[in-house]
CSV table of N, CA, C and O in Angstrom, one decimal:
chain,number,residue,atom,x,y,z
X,109,UNK,N,73.2,-52.6,-34.0
X,109,UNK,CA,72.3,-51.5,-33.6
X,109,UNK,C,73.1,-49.8,-34.2
X,109,UNK,O,74.0,-50.4,-34.2
X,110,UNK,N,72.3,-49.5,-34.8
X,110,UNK,CA,73.3,-48.4,-35.5
X,110,UNK,C,73.4,-46.7,-34.3
X,110,UNK,O,72.2,-46.6,-33.7
X,111,UNK,N,74.5,-46.5,-34.2
X,111,UNK,CA,74.5,-45.9,-33.3
X,111,UNK,C,73.5,-44.4,-33.2
X,111,UNK,O,73.7,-43.6,-34.5
X,112,UNK,N,73.4,-43.8,-32.3
X,112,UNK,CA,73.2,-42.6,-32.1
X,112,UNK,C,73.8,-40.8,-32.5
X,112,UNK,O,73.6,-40.2,-33.8
X,113,UNK,N,74.7,-41.5,-31.9
X,113,UNK,CA,76.0,-40.9,-33.1
X,113,UNK,C,76.3,-40.4,-34.8
X,113,UNK,O,76.9,-39.3,-35.4
X,114,UNK,N,75.7,-41.5,-35.2
X,114,UNK,CA,76.0,-41.6,-36.9
X,114,UNK,C,75.0,-41.3,-37.4
X,114,UNK,O,74.5,-40.5,-38.3
X,115,UNK,N,73.3,-40.7,-36.4
X,115,UNK,CA,72.5,-40.1,-36.9
X,115,UNK,C,72.6,-37.9,-36.1
X,115,UNK,O,71.8,-37.8,-37.0
X,116,UNK,N,73.8,-38.5,-35.9
X,116,UNK,CA,73.4,-36.6,-35.0
X,116,UNK,C,74.2,-35.5,-35.7
X,116,UNK,O,75.3,-35.2,-35.6
X,117,UNK,N,73.1,-35.1,-36.9
X,117,UNK,CA,73.6,-33.7,-37.8
X,117,UNK,C,72.9,-32.5,-37.0
X,117,UNK,O,73.9,-31.4,-37.4
X,118,UNK,N,73.0,-32.6,-35.5
X,118,UNK,CA,73.0,-31.1,-35.4
X,118,UNK,C,74.1,-30.9,-33.7
X,118,UNK,O,74.2,-29.7,-33.7
X,119,UNK,N,74.8,-32.0,-34.0
X,119,UNK,CA,75.6,-32.3,-32.5
X,119,UNK,C,75.2,-32.0,-30.4
X,119,UNK,O,75.8,-31.1,-30.1
X,120,UNK,N,74.0,-32.5,-31.1
X,120,UNK,CA,73.7,-32.6,-29.7
X,120,UNK,C,73.8,-33.8,-29.0
X,120,UNK,O,74.0,-34.0,-27.3
X,121,UNK,N,74.3,-34.9,-28.9
X,121,UNK,CA,74.9,-35.8,-29.1
X,121,UNK,C,76.4,-36.1,-28.3
X,121,UNK,O,77.7,-35.7,-28.9
X,122,UNK,N,77.1,-36.4,-27.0
X,122,UNK,CA,79.1,-36.4,-26.6
X,122,UNK,C,78.9,-37.5,-27.1
X,122,UNK,O,78.9,-38.6,-27.2
X,123,UNK,N,80.3,-37.2,-28.0
X,123,UNK,CA,81.2,-38.1,-28.5
X,123,UNK,C,82.2,-38.5,-27.1
X,123,UNK,O,82.9,-40.1,-27.4
X,124,UNK,N,82.9,-37.8,-26.4
X,124,UNK,CA,84.1,-38.1,-25.5
X,124,UNK,C,82.7,-39.3,-24.2
X,124,UNK,O,84.0,-39.7,-24.1
X,125,UNK,N,81.9,-39.0,-24.2
X,125,UNK,CA,81.8,-39.0,-23.1
X,125,UNK,C,79.9,-40.5,-23.4
X,125,UNK,O,79.8,-40.6,-22.9
X,126,UNK,N,80.3,-40.6,-24.6
X,126,UNK,CA,79.1,-41.8,-25.2
X,126,UNK,C,78.7,-42.9,-24.6
X,126,UNK,O,80.1,-44.0,-24.6
X,127,UNK,N,77.8,-43.5,-23.9
X,127,UNK,CA,76.9,-44.7,-23.8
X,127,UNK,C,75.8,-45.2,-24.5
X,127,UNK,O,75.3,-43.9,-23.9
X,128,UNK,N,75.7,-45.7,-24.5
X,128,UNK,CA,74.1,-46.0,-24.4
X,128,UNK,C,73.7,-48.0,-23.8
X,128,UNK,O,74.7,-48.5,-23.6
X,129,UNK,N,72.5,-48.1,-23.3
X,129,UNK,CA,72.5,-49.0,-22.3
X,129,UNK,C,70.9,-49.5,-22.4
X,129,UNK,O,69.7,-48.4,-22.9
X,130,UNK,N,71.1,-50.6,-23.2
X,130,UNK,CA,69.5,-51.1,-22.8
X,130,UNK,C,69.2,-51.6,-22.1
X,130,UNK,O,69.2,-51.9,-20.9
X,131,UNK,N,67.1,-51.2,-21.5
X,131,UNK,CA,66.6,-51.2,-21.2
X,131,UNK,C,66.1,-51.9,-20.8
X,131,UNK,O,66.6,-53.5,-21.1
X,132,UNK,N,65.5,-52.8,-19.9
X,132,UNK,CA,65.3,-54.7,-19.7
X,132,UNK,C,64.3,-55.2,-21.1
X,132,UNK,O,64.1,-56.2,-21.2
X,133,UNK,N,63.4,-54.3,-21.7
X,133,UNK,CA,62.8,-54.6,-22.9
X,133,UNK,C,61.6,-54.7,-22.3
X,133,UNK,O,60.6,-54.8,-23.3
X,134,UNK,N,61.0,-55.2,-21.3
X,134,UNK,CA,59.8,-54.9,-21.0
X,134,UNK,C,59.3,-53.7,-19.8
X,134,UNK,O,59.9,-53.3,-18.6
X,135,UNK,N,57.8,-53.3,-19.4
X,135,UNK,CA,57.9,-52.6,-18.6
X,135,UNK,C,57.1,-51.5,-20.0
X,135,UNK,O,56.7,-51.2,-20.7
X,136,UNK,N,56.2,-50.2,-18.7
X,136,UNK,CA,56.2,-48.9,-19.4
X,136,UNK,C,56.6,-48.3,-20.6
X,136,UNK,O,55.9,-47.7,-21.2
X,137,UNK,N,58.1,-48.5,-20.6
X,137,UNK,CA,58.7,-47.5,-21.4
X,137,UNK,C,59.5,-48.2,-22.5
X,137,UNK,O,60.2,-47.9,-22.9
X,138,UNK,N,58.9,-49.5,-22.5
X,138,UNK,CA,59.9,-50.3,-22.7
X,138,UNK,C,59.3,-50.1,-24.3
X,138,UNK,O,58.6,-49.2,-25.3
X,139,UNK,N,60.4,-50.0,-25.5
X,139,UNK,CA,60.1,-49.6,-26.8
X,139,UNK,C,60.4,-48.5,-26.9
X,139,UNK,O,59.8,-47.6,-28.0
X,140,UNK,N,60.6,-47.2,-26.5
X,140,UNK,CA,61.2,-45.8,-25.8
X,140,UNK,C,62.8,-45.3,-25.9
X,140,UNK,O,62.9,-46.5,-25.1
X,141,UNK,N,62.7,-44.5,-26.1
X,141,UNK,CA,64.7,-44.3,-25.5
X,141,UNK,C,64.7,-43.4,-25.8
X,141,UNK,O,63.5,-42.5,-24.9
X,142,UNK,N,65.8,-42.8,-25.0
X,142,UNK,CA,66.2,-40.9,-24.5
X,142,UNK,C,67.4,-41.2,-24.2
X,142,UNK,O,68.1,-41.8,-24.4
X,143,UNK,N,67.8,-40.2,-24.4
X,143,UNK,CA,68.8,-39.2,-24.3
X,143,UNK,C,69.1,-38.3,-23.3
X,143,UNK,O,68.3,-38.1,-22.4
X,144,UNK,N,69.9,-38.0,-22.3
X,144,UNK,CA,70.4,-37.7,-20.9
X,144,UNK,C,72.2,-36.5,-20.6
X,144,UNK,O,72.5,-37.0,-21.8
X,145,UNK,N,71.2,-36.2,-20.4
X,145,UNK,CA,72.4,-34.2,-19.8
X,145,UNK,C,73.2,-35.5,-18.7
X,145,UNK,O,73.5,-36.3,-18.8
X,146,UNK,N,74.6,-34.8,-20.0
X,146,UNK,CA,75.8,-35.4,-19.2
X,146,UNK,C,76.5,-35.0,-18.0
X,146,UNK,O,77.8,-34.7,-18.1
X,147,UNK,N,75.5,-35.2,-17.1
X,147,UNK,CA,75.6,-35.1,-16.1
X,147,UNK,C,74.9,-36.5,-14.8
X,147,UNK,O,75.5,-35.8,-13.7
X,148,UNK,N,74.4,-37.3,-15.1
X,148,UNK,CA,73.7,-38.2,-14.9
X,148,UNK,C,75.6,-39.6,-14.8
X,148,UNK,O,75.5,-40.0,-16.0
X,149,UNK,N,75.5,-40.1,-14.1
X,149,UNK,CA,76.4,-41.7,-13.7
X,149,UNK,C,75.5,-42.1,-14.8
X,149,UNK,O,74.2,-42.3,-13.7
X,150,UNK,N,76.0,-43.3,-15.6
X,150,UNK,CA,76.0,-44.7,-15.9
X,150,UNK,C,76.8,-45.7,-15.6
X,150,UNK,O,78.4,-45.4,-15.7
X,151,UNK,N,77.2,-45.9,-15.3
X,151,UNK,CA,78.1,-47.5,-14.3
X,151,UNK,C,78.7,-47.9,-15.2
X,151,UNK,O,78.6,-48.9,-16.1
X,152,UNK,N,80.0,-47.4,-14.9
X,152,UNK,CA,81.4,-48.1,-15.9
X,152,UNK,C,81.7,-47.0,-17.5
X,152,UNK,O,82.8,-46.7,-18.3
X,153,UNK,N,81.5,-46.3,-16.9
X,153,UNK,CA,81.0,-44.6,-18.1
X,153,UNK,C,81.4,-43.9,-17.1
X,153,UNK,O,81.4,-43.0,-16.3
X,154,UNK,N,82.5,-42.5,-17.4
X,154,UNK,CA,82.6,-41.2,-17.3
X,154,UNK,C,81.5,-40.7,-17.6
X,154,UNK,O,80.8,-40.6,-18.2
X,155,UNK,N,81.5,-39.6,-16.9
X,155,UNK,CA,80.5,-37.8,-16.9
X,155,UNK,C,81.0,-37.1,-17.0
X,155,UNK,O,82.0,-37.1,-15.9
X,156,UNK,N,80.6,-36.1,-18.0
X,156,UNK,CA,82.2,-35.2,-18.6
X,156,UNK,C,81.6,-33.6,-17.5
X,156,UNK,O,82.3,-32.6,-17.5
X,157,UNK,N,80.4,-33.7,-16.9
X,157,UNK,CA,80.0,-32.5,-17.0
X,157,UNK,C,80.3,-31.1,-18.4
X,157,UNK,O,80.3,-30.0,-17.6
X,158,UNK,N,80.2,-31.8,-19.4
X,158,UNK,CA,80.8,-30.1,-20.5
X,158,UNK,C,82.0,-30.1,-20.1
X,158,UNK,O,82.6,-28.9,-20.4
X,159,UNK,N,82.7,-30.7,-19.2
X,159,UNK,CA,84.1,-29.6,-18.8
X,159,UNK,C,85.2,-31.0,-19.6
X,159,UNK,O,85.6,-32.2,-18.6
X,160,UNK,N,86.5,-30.6,-19.8
X,160,UNK,CA,87.4,-31.7,-20.2
X,160,UNK,C,87.7,-32.0,-18.8
X,160,UNK,O,88.5,-32.9,-18.9
X,161,UNK,N,88.3,-31.1,-18.2
X,161,UNK,CA,88.9,-30.6,-17.0
X,161,UNK,C,88.3,-32.0,-15.9
X,161,UNK,O,88.8,-32.9,-15.8
X,162,UNK,N,87.0,-31.9,-15.5
X,162,UNK,CA,86.1,-32.7,-15.1
X,162,UNK,C,87.1,-34.4,-15.7
X,162,UNK,O,87.0,-35.0,-14.7
X,163,UNK,N,86.4,-34.1,-16.9
X,163,UNK,CA,86.5,-35.5,-17.3
X,163,UNK,C,87.9,-36.2,-16.9
X,163,UNK,O,88.1,-37.0,-16.8
X,164,UNK,N,88.2,-35.5,-17.5
X,164,UNK,CA,90.2,-35.7,-17.3
X,164,UNK,C,90.5,-36.5,-15.8
X,164,UNK,O,91.9,-37.2,-15.4
X,165,UNK,N,89.7,-35.9,-14.9
X,165,UNK,CA,89.7,-35.5,-13.3
X,165,UNK,C,89.2,-36.4,-12.4
X,165,UNK,O,89.8,-37.2,-11.4
X,166,UNK,N,88.1,-37.5,-13.4
X,166,UNK,CA,86.9,-38.3,-12.7
X,166,UNK,C,87.0,-39.7,-13.7
X,166,UNK,O,87.2,-39.5,-15.0
X,167,UNK,N,87.5,-40.7,-13.0
X,167,UNK,CA,86.8,-41.8,-13.6
X,167,UNK,C,85.8,-42.7,-13.6
X,167,UNK,O,84.6,-41.1,-14.0
X,168,UNK,N,85.8,-43.4,-14.2
X,168,UNK,CA,83.8,-44.1,-14.8
X,168,UNK,C,83.4,-44.4,-13.2
X,168,UNK,O,83.7,-44.7,-12.3
X,169,UNK,N,82.1,-43.7,-13.6
X,169,UNK,CA,80.7,-44.1,-12.3
X,169,UNK,C,81.3,-45.8,-11.6
X,169,UNK,O,81.2,-46.4,-12.5
X,170,UNK,N,80.7,-45.8,-10.6
X,170,UNK,CA,81.1,-47.4,-10.0
X,170,UNK,C,79.2,-47.8,-10.1
X,170,UNK,O,79.2,-48.9,-10.0
X,171,UNK,N,78.0,-46.5,-10.2
X,171,UNK,CA,77.0,-46.5,-10.0
X,171,UNK,C,76.2,-45.9,-11.1
X,171,UNK,O,76.4,-45.1,-11.1
X,172,UNK,N,74.9,-46.4,-11.3
X,172,UNK,CA,74.6,-45.6,-12.1
X,172,UNK,C,73.7,-44.9,-11.5
X,172,UNK,O,72.8,-45.2,-10.6
X,173,UNK,N,73.3,-43.3,-11.6
X,173,UNK,CA,72.5,-43.0,-11.3
X,173,UNK,C,70.9,-43.4,-11.1
X,173,UNK,O,70.3,-43.9,-11.7
X,174,UNK,N,70.2,-43.3,-9.5
X,174,UNK,CA,68.8,-43.6,-9.8
X,174,UNK,C,67.9,-43.4,-10.3
X,174,UNK,O,66.9,-44.0,-10.9
X,175,UNK,N,67.5,-42.2,-11.1
X,175,UNK,CA,66.8,-41.8,-11.7
X,175,UNK,C,66.7,-42.4,-13.2
X,175,UNK,O,66.1,-43.1,-14.0
X,176,UNK,N,68.2,-43.0,-13.1
X,176,UNK,CA,68.7,-43.5,-14.6
X,176,UNK,C,67.9,-44.6,-14.6
X,176,UNK,O,67.1,-45.5,-15.7
X,177,UNK,N,68.6,-45.6,-13.8
X,177,UNK,CA,68.3,-46.8,-13.7
X,177,UNK,C,67.0,-46.5,-13.4
X,177,UNK,O,66.0,-48.2,-13.9
X,178,UNK,N,65.7,-46.3,-12.9
X,178,UNK,CA,64.1,-46.0,-13.3
X,178,UNK,C,63.8,-46.0,-14.6
X,178,UNK,O,63.1,-46.6,-14.2
X,179,UNK,N,64.4,-45.3,-14.9
X,179,UNK,CA,63.9,-45.5,-16.2
X,179,UNK,C,64.6,-46.6,-17.3
X,179,UNK,O,63.5,-47.4,-18.0
X,180,UNK,N,65.8,-47.3,-16.6
X,180,UNK,CA,66.3,-48.7,-17.7
X,180,UNK,C,65.6,-49.5,-16.8
X,180,UNK,O,64.9,-50.5,-17.7
X,181,UNK,N,64.9,-49.6,-16.6
X,181,UNK,CA,64.5,-50.7,-15.0
X,181,UNK,C,62.7,-50.6,-15.6
X,181,UNK,O,62.3,-51.8,-15.8
X,182,UNK,N,62.4,-49.5,-16.0
X,182,UNK,CA,61.4,-49.5,-16.7
X,182,UNK,C,61.1,-49.7,-18.2
X,182,UNK,O,59.9,-49.7,-18.9
X,183,UNK,N,62.2,-50.0,-18.9
X,183,UNK,CA,62.3,-50.8,-20.3
X,183,UNK,C,62.5,-49.6,-20.9
X,183,UNK,O,62.7,-49.8,-22.7
X,184,UNK,N,62.9,-48.4,-21.2
X,184,UNK,CA,63.4,-47.4,-21.9
X,184,UNK,C,64.5,-47.8,-22.3
X,184,UNK,O,65.7,-48.5,-21.3
X,185,UNK,N,65.3,-47.6,-23.7
X,185,UNK,CA,67.0,-47.8,-23.5
X,185,UNK,C,67.3,-46.3,-23.7
X,185,UNK,O,67.4,-45.3,-24.8
X,186,UNK,N,69.2,-46.0,-23.5
X,186,UNK,CA,69.2,-45.0,-23.8
X,186,UNK,C,70.0,-45.1,-24.5
X,186,UNK,O,70.8,-45.9,-25.2
X,187,UNK,N,70.2,-43.8,-25.3
X,187,UNK,CA,70.6,-44.1,-26.6
X,187,UNK,C,71.9,-43.2,-26.3
X,187,UNK,O,73.4,-43.1,-27.6
X,188,UNK,N,72.4,-41.7,-25.4
X,188,UNK,CA,73.6,-41.5,-26.0
X,188,UNK,C,73.2,-40.4,-24.4
X,188,UNK,O,71.7,-39.9,-23.6
X,189,UNK,N,74.4,-39.7,-23.7
X,189,UNK,CA,74.3,-38.4,-23.7
X,189,UNK,C,74.3,-37.4,-24.2
X,189,UNK,O,75.2,-36.9,-25.6
X,190,UNK,N,73.5,-36.4,-24.0
X,190,UNK,CA,73.9,-34.7,-24.5
X,190,UNK,C,74.5,-33.3,-23.9
X,190,UNK,O,75.1,-33.9,-23.1
X,191,UNK,N,74.5,-33.0,-25.2
X,191,UNK,CA,76.1,-31.8,-24.6
X,191,UNK,C,75.1,-31.0,-23.4
X,191,UNK,O,74.0,-30.3,-22.9
X,192,UNK,N,76.3,-30.4,-22.3
X,192,UNK,CA,75.7,-29.7,-21.5
X,192,UNK,C,76.1,-28.5,-21.5
X,192,UNK,O,77.4,-27.9,-21.8
X,193,UNK,N,76.4,-27.0,-20.8
X,193,UNK,CA,77.5,-26.0,-20.5
X,193,UNK,C,78.3,-26.9,-19.8
X,193,UNK,O,77.8,-27.3,-19.1
X,194,UNK,N,79.5,-26.2,-19.4
X,194,UNK,CA,80.3,-26.3,-19.1
X,194,UNK,C,79.9,-26.5,-17.3
X,194,UNK,O,79.4,-25.6,-16.9
X,195,UNK,N,80.3,-27.7,-16.8
X,195,UNK,CA,79.6,-27.7,-15.3
X,195,UNK,C,78.3,-27.4,-15.1
X,195,UNK,O,77.4,-26.6,-13.8
X,196,UNK,N,77.3,-27.5,-16.2
X,196,UNK,CA,76.2,-26.9,-15.7
X,196,UNK,C,75.9,-25.4,-15.7
X,196,UNK,O,74.9,-24.7,-14.9
X,197,UNK,N,77.2,-24.7,-15.9
X,197,UNK,CA,76.8,-23.0,-14.8
X,197,UNK,C,76.2,-22.0,-16.0
X,197,UNK,O,75.8,-21.4,-15.1
X,198,UNK,N,76.4,-21.8,-17.4
X,198,UNK,CA,75.5,-21.3,-17.8
X,198,UNK,C,74.0,-21.6,-18.4
X,198,UNK,O,73.5,-22.4,-17.9
X,199,UNK,N,73.4,-20.6,-18.8
X,199,UNK,CA,71.8,-21.2,-19.0
X,199,UNK,C,71.9,-20.6,-20.6
X,199,UNK,O,70.6,-20.4,-21.3
X,200,UNK,N,73.3,-20.4,-21.1
X,200,UNK,CA,73.7,-20.3,-22.9
X,200,UNK,C,73.1,-21.7,-23.4
X,200,UNK,O,72.8,-21.4,-24.4
X,201,UNK,N,73.4,-22.5,-22.9
X,201,UNK,CA,73.2,-23.7,-24.1
X,201,UNK,C,74.4,-23.6,-24.5
X,201,UNK,O,74.8,-24.0,-26.0
X,202,UNK,N,75.4,-22.8,-24.4
X,202,UNK,CA,77.0,-23.3,-25.5
X,202,UNK,C,77.8,-24.4,-24.9
X,202,UNK,O,77.8,-23.8,-23.5
X,203,UNK,N,78.7,-24.5,-25.6
X,203,UNK,CA,80.2,-24.9,-25.1
X,203,UNK,C,81.2,-25.2,-26.0
X,203,UNK,O,81.6,-25.2,-26.7
X,204,UNK,N,82.3,-24.3,-25.0
X,204,UNK,CA,83.2,-23.9,-25.9
X,204,UNK,C,84.2,-24.5,-26.0
X,204,UNK,O,85.2,-25.0,-26.7
X,205,UNK,N,84.3,-26.0,-25.3
X,205,UNK,CA,85.1,-26.8,-25.4
X,205,UNK,C,84.9,-28.0,-26.8
X,205,UNK,O,85.0,-28.8,-27.2
X,206,UNK,N,83.3,-27.8,-26.5
X,206,UNK,CA,82.5,-29.6,-27.4
X,206,UNK,C,81.5,-29.1,-28.5
X,206,UNK,O,80.6,-29.6,-28.9
X,207,UNK,N,81.1,-27.5,-28.2
X,207,UNK,CA,80.5,-26.9,-29.5
X,207,UNK,C,79.4,-27.1,-28.9
X,207,UNK,O,78.9,-27.5,-27.9
X,208,UNK,N,78.4,-26.4,-29.8
X,208,UNK,CA,77.0,-25.6,-29.7
X,208,UNK,C,76.2,-26.4,-30.3
X,208,UNK,O,76.2,-26.0,-31.1
X,209,UNK,N,75.1,-27.2,-30.0
X,209,UNK,CA,74.3,-27.9,-30.6
X,209,UNK,C,73.6,-27.0,-31.5
X,209,UNK,O,73.0,-25.5,-31.3
X,210,UNK,N,73.1,-27.0,-32.9
X,210,UNK,CA,72.5,-26.2,-34.1
X,210,UNK,C,70.8,-26.9,-33.2
X,210,UNK,O,70.1,-26.6,-33.4
X,211,UNK,N,70.3,-25.3,-33.6
X,211,UNK,CA,68.3,-25.2,-32.9
X,211,UNK,C,67.9,-24.9,-34.2
X,211,UNK,O,68.1,-23.9,-34.8
X,212,UNK,N,67.0,-26.4,-34.9
X,212,UNK,CA,66.5,-26.2,-36.2
X,212,UNK,C,65.1,-25.8,-35.5
X,212,UNK,O,64.4,-25.9,-36.3
X,213,UNK,N,64.8,-25.6,-34.8
X,213,UNK,CA,63.5,-24.9,-34.3
X,213,UNK,C,63.1,-23.4,-33.5
X,213,UNK,O,62.9,-23.6,-32.3
X,214,UNK,N,63.9,-22.1,-33.7
X,214,UNK,CA,63.7,-21.3,-32.9
X,214,UNK,C,63.1,-20.6,-33.3
X,214,UNK,O,62.9,-19.6,-32.1
X,215,UNK,N,61.7,-21.2,-33.6
X,215,UNK,CA,60.3,-20.7,-33.3
X,215,UNK,C,60.0,-20.3,-31.7
X,215,UNK,O,58.9,-20.4,-31.1
X,216,UNK,N,60.5,-21.7,-31.4
X,216,UNK,CA,59.8,-21.8,-29.9
X,216,UNK,C,60.2,-20.8,-29.2
X,216,UNK,O,59.6,-20.8,-28.5
X,217,UNK,N,61.6,-20.2,-29.2
X,217,UNK,CA,61.7,-19.1,-27.7
X,217,UNK,C,62.0,-17.8,-29.4
X,217,UNK,O,63.1,-17.1,-28.9
X,218,UNK,N,61.1,-17.3,-29.6
X,218,UNK,CA,61.9,-16.3,-31.1
X,218,UNK,C,62.4,-15.6,-31.0
X,218,UNK,O,63.8,-15.0,-31.3
X,219,UNK,N,61.9,-14.9,-30.1
X,219,UNK,CA,62.8,-13.2,-28.9
X,219,UNK,C,63.4,-13.9,-28.0
X,219,UNK,O,64.7,-12.5,-28.1
X,220,UNK,N,63.7,-15.1,-27.8
X,220,UNK,CA,65.1,-14.8,-26.8
X,220,UNK,C,65.5,-14.8,-27.4
X,220,UNK,O,67.2,-15.2,-26.6
X,221,UNK,N,65.7,-16.4,-28.6
X,221,UNK,CA,67.0,-16.9,-29.4
X,221,UNK,C,67.3,-16.9,-30.2
X,221,UNK,O,66.5,-17.2,-31.0
X,222,UNK,N,68.6,-17.0,-30.8
X,222,UNK,CA,69.0,-16.7,-32.3
X,222,UNK,C,68.1,-17.8,-33.2
X,222,UNK,O,68.9,-18.9,-32.1
X,223,UNK,N,68.3,-18.1,-33.9
X,223,UNK,CA,68.0,-19.1,-34.7
X,223,UNK,C,69.4,-20.3,-34.3
X,223,UNK,O,69.3,-22.0,-34.1
X,224,UNK,N,70.7,-19.7,-34.2
X,224,UNK,CA,71.8,-20.5,-34.1
X,224,UNK,C,71.7,-21.3,-32.5
X,224,UNK,O,72.7,-22.0,-33.0
X,225,UNK,N,71.2,-20.9,-31.7
X,225,UNK,CA,71.7,-21.0,-30.3
X,225,UNK,C,70.7,-22.2,-30.0
X,225,UNK,O,69.8,-21.7,-30.6
X,226,UNK,N,70.8,-23.3,-28.8
X,226,UNK,CA,69.9,-24.2,-28.3
X,226,UNK,C,69.0,-23.7,-27.7
X,226,UNK,O,69.2,-23.1,-27.4
X,227,UNK,N,67.8,-24.1,-27.3
X,227,UNK,CA,67.4,-23.4,-25.7
X,227,UNK,C,68.3,-24.2,-25.0
X,227,UNK,O,69.1,-24.6,-24.4
X,228,UNK,N,67.9,-23.3,-23.6
X,228,UNK,CA,69.1,-23.3,-22.8
X,228,UNK,C,68.6,-24.1,-22.2
X,228,UNK,O,68.1,-25.9,-22.1
X,229,UNK,N,69.8,-24.9,-21.1
X,229,UNK,CA,70.4,-25.9,-20.4
X,229,UNK,C,69.5,-26.4,-20.4
X,229,UNK,O,68.5,-26.3,-19.7
X,230,UNK,N,69.4,-27.6,-20.7
X,230,UNK,CA,70.4,-28.8,-21.1
X,230,UNK,C,70.9,-29.1,-22.7
X,230,UNK,O,69.4,-29.5,-23.3
X,231,UNK,N,71.2,-27.6,-23.4
X,231,UNK,CA,70.9,-28.2,-24.7
X,231,UNK,C,71.4,-29.0,-25.8
X,231,UNK,O,70.1,-29.1,-27.2
X,232,UNK,N,72.1,-29.9,-25.1
X,232,UNK,CA,71.7,-30.8,-26.2
X,232,UNK,C,70.5,-31.5,-26.3
X,232,UNK,O,70.0,-32.0,-27.4
X,233,UNK,N,70.1,-32.3,-25.4
X,233,UNK,CA,68.5,-32.5,-24.6
X,233,UNK,C,67.2,-32.1,-25.3
X,233,UNK,O,66.5,-32.6,-26.6
X,234,UNK,N,67.6,-30.0,-26.0
X,234,UNK,CA,66.9,-30.0,-26.2
X,234,UNK,C,66.3,-29.3,-27.5
X,234,UNK,O,65.6,-29.3,-28.1
X,235,UNK,N,67.1,-30.1,-28.1
X,235,UNK,CA,67.1,-30.2,-29.4
X,235,UNK,C,67.2,-31.7,-29.9
X,235,UNK,O,66.7,-31.9,-31.7
X,236,UNK,N,67.2,-32.5,-28.8
X,236,UNK,CA,67.3,-34.1,-29.4
X,236,UNK,C,66.4,-35.0,-29.7
X,236,UNK,O,66.0,-35.6,-30.5
X,237,UNK,N,64.7,-33.4,-29.0
X,237,UNK,CA,63.9,-34.4,-29.5
X,237,UNK,C,63.3,-34.6,-30.8
X,237,UNK,O,62.7,-34.5,-31.2
């Protein structure tokens, strides 16, 4: 299976906390994929909250966030975690540590955001669709 990181030309997905997880394969979301903001825990993997300091001081999750488990149990496959503002603190969609995803659809909010800025947090998710 090709990793979403190999296809990510916009910088939407995290390399520092990458995780992919197969869903059950059956259910109402079978054959669908999703990316999740890097604030949700996946068992056995670190969650970075857009902060290298947070990442360095917190170990892998011991359980998967219930909302993520529901999606996986319904058959959807997690393809990766997407960038967020540091500690989800801002509404600008920018991260000084990991970069800012490129917005290729500035027409969505032309008056509010310049062409190079993603939609507000979650920045990575908003352009990964």
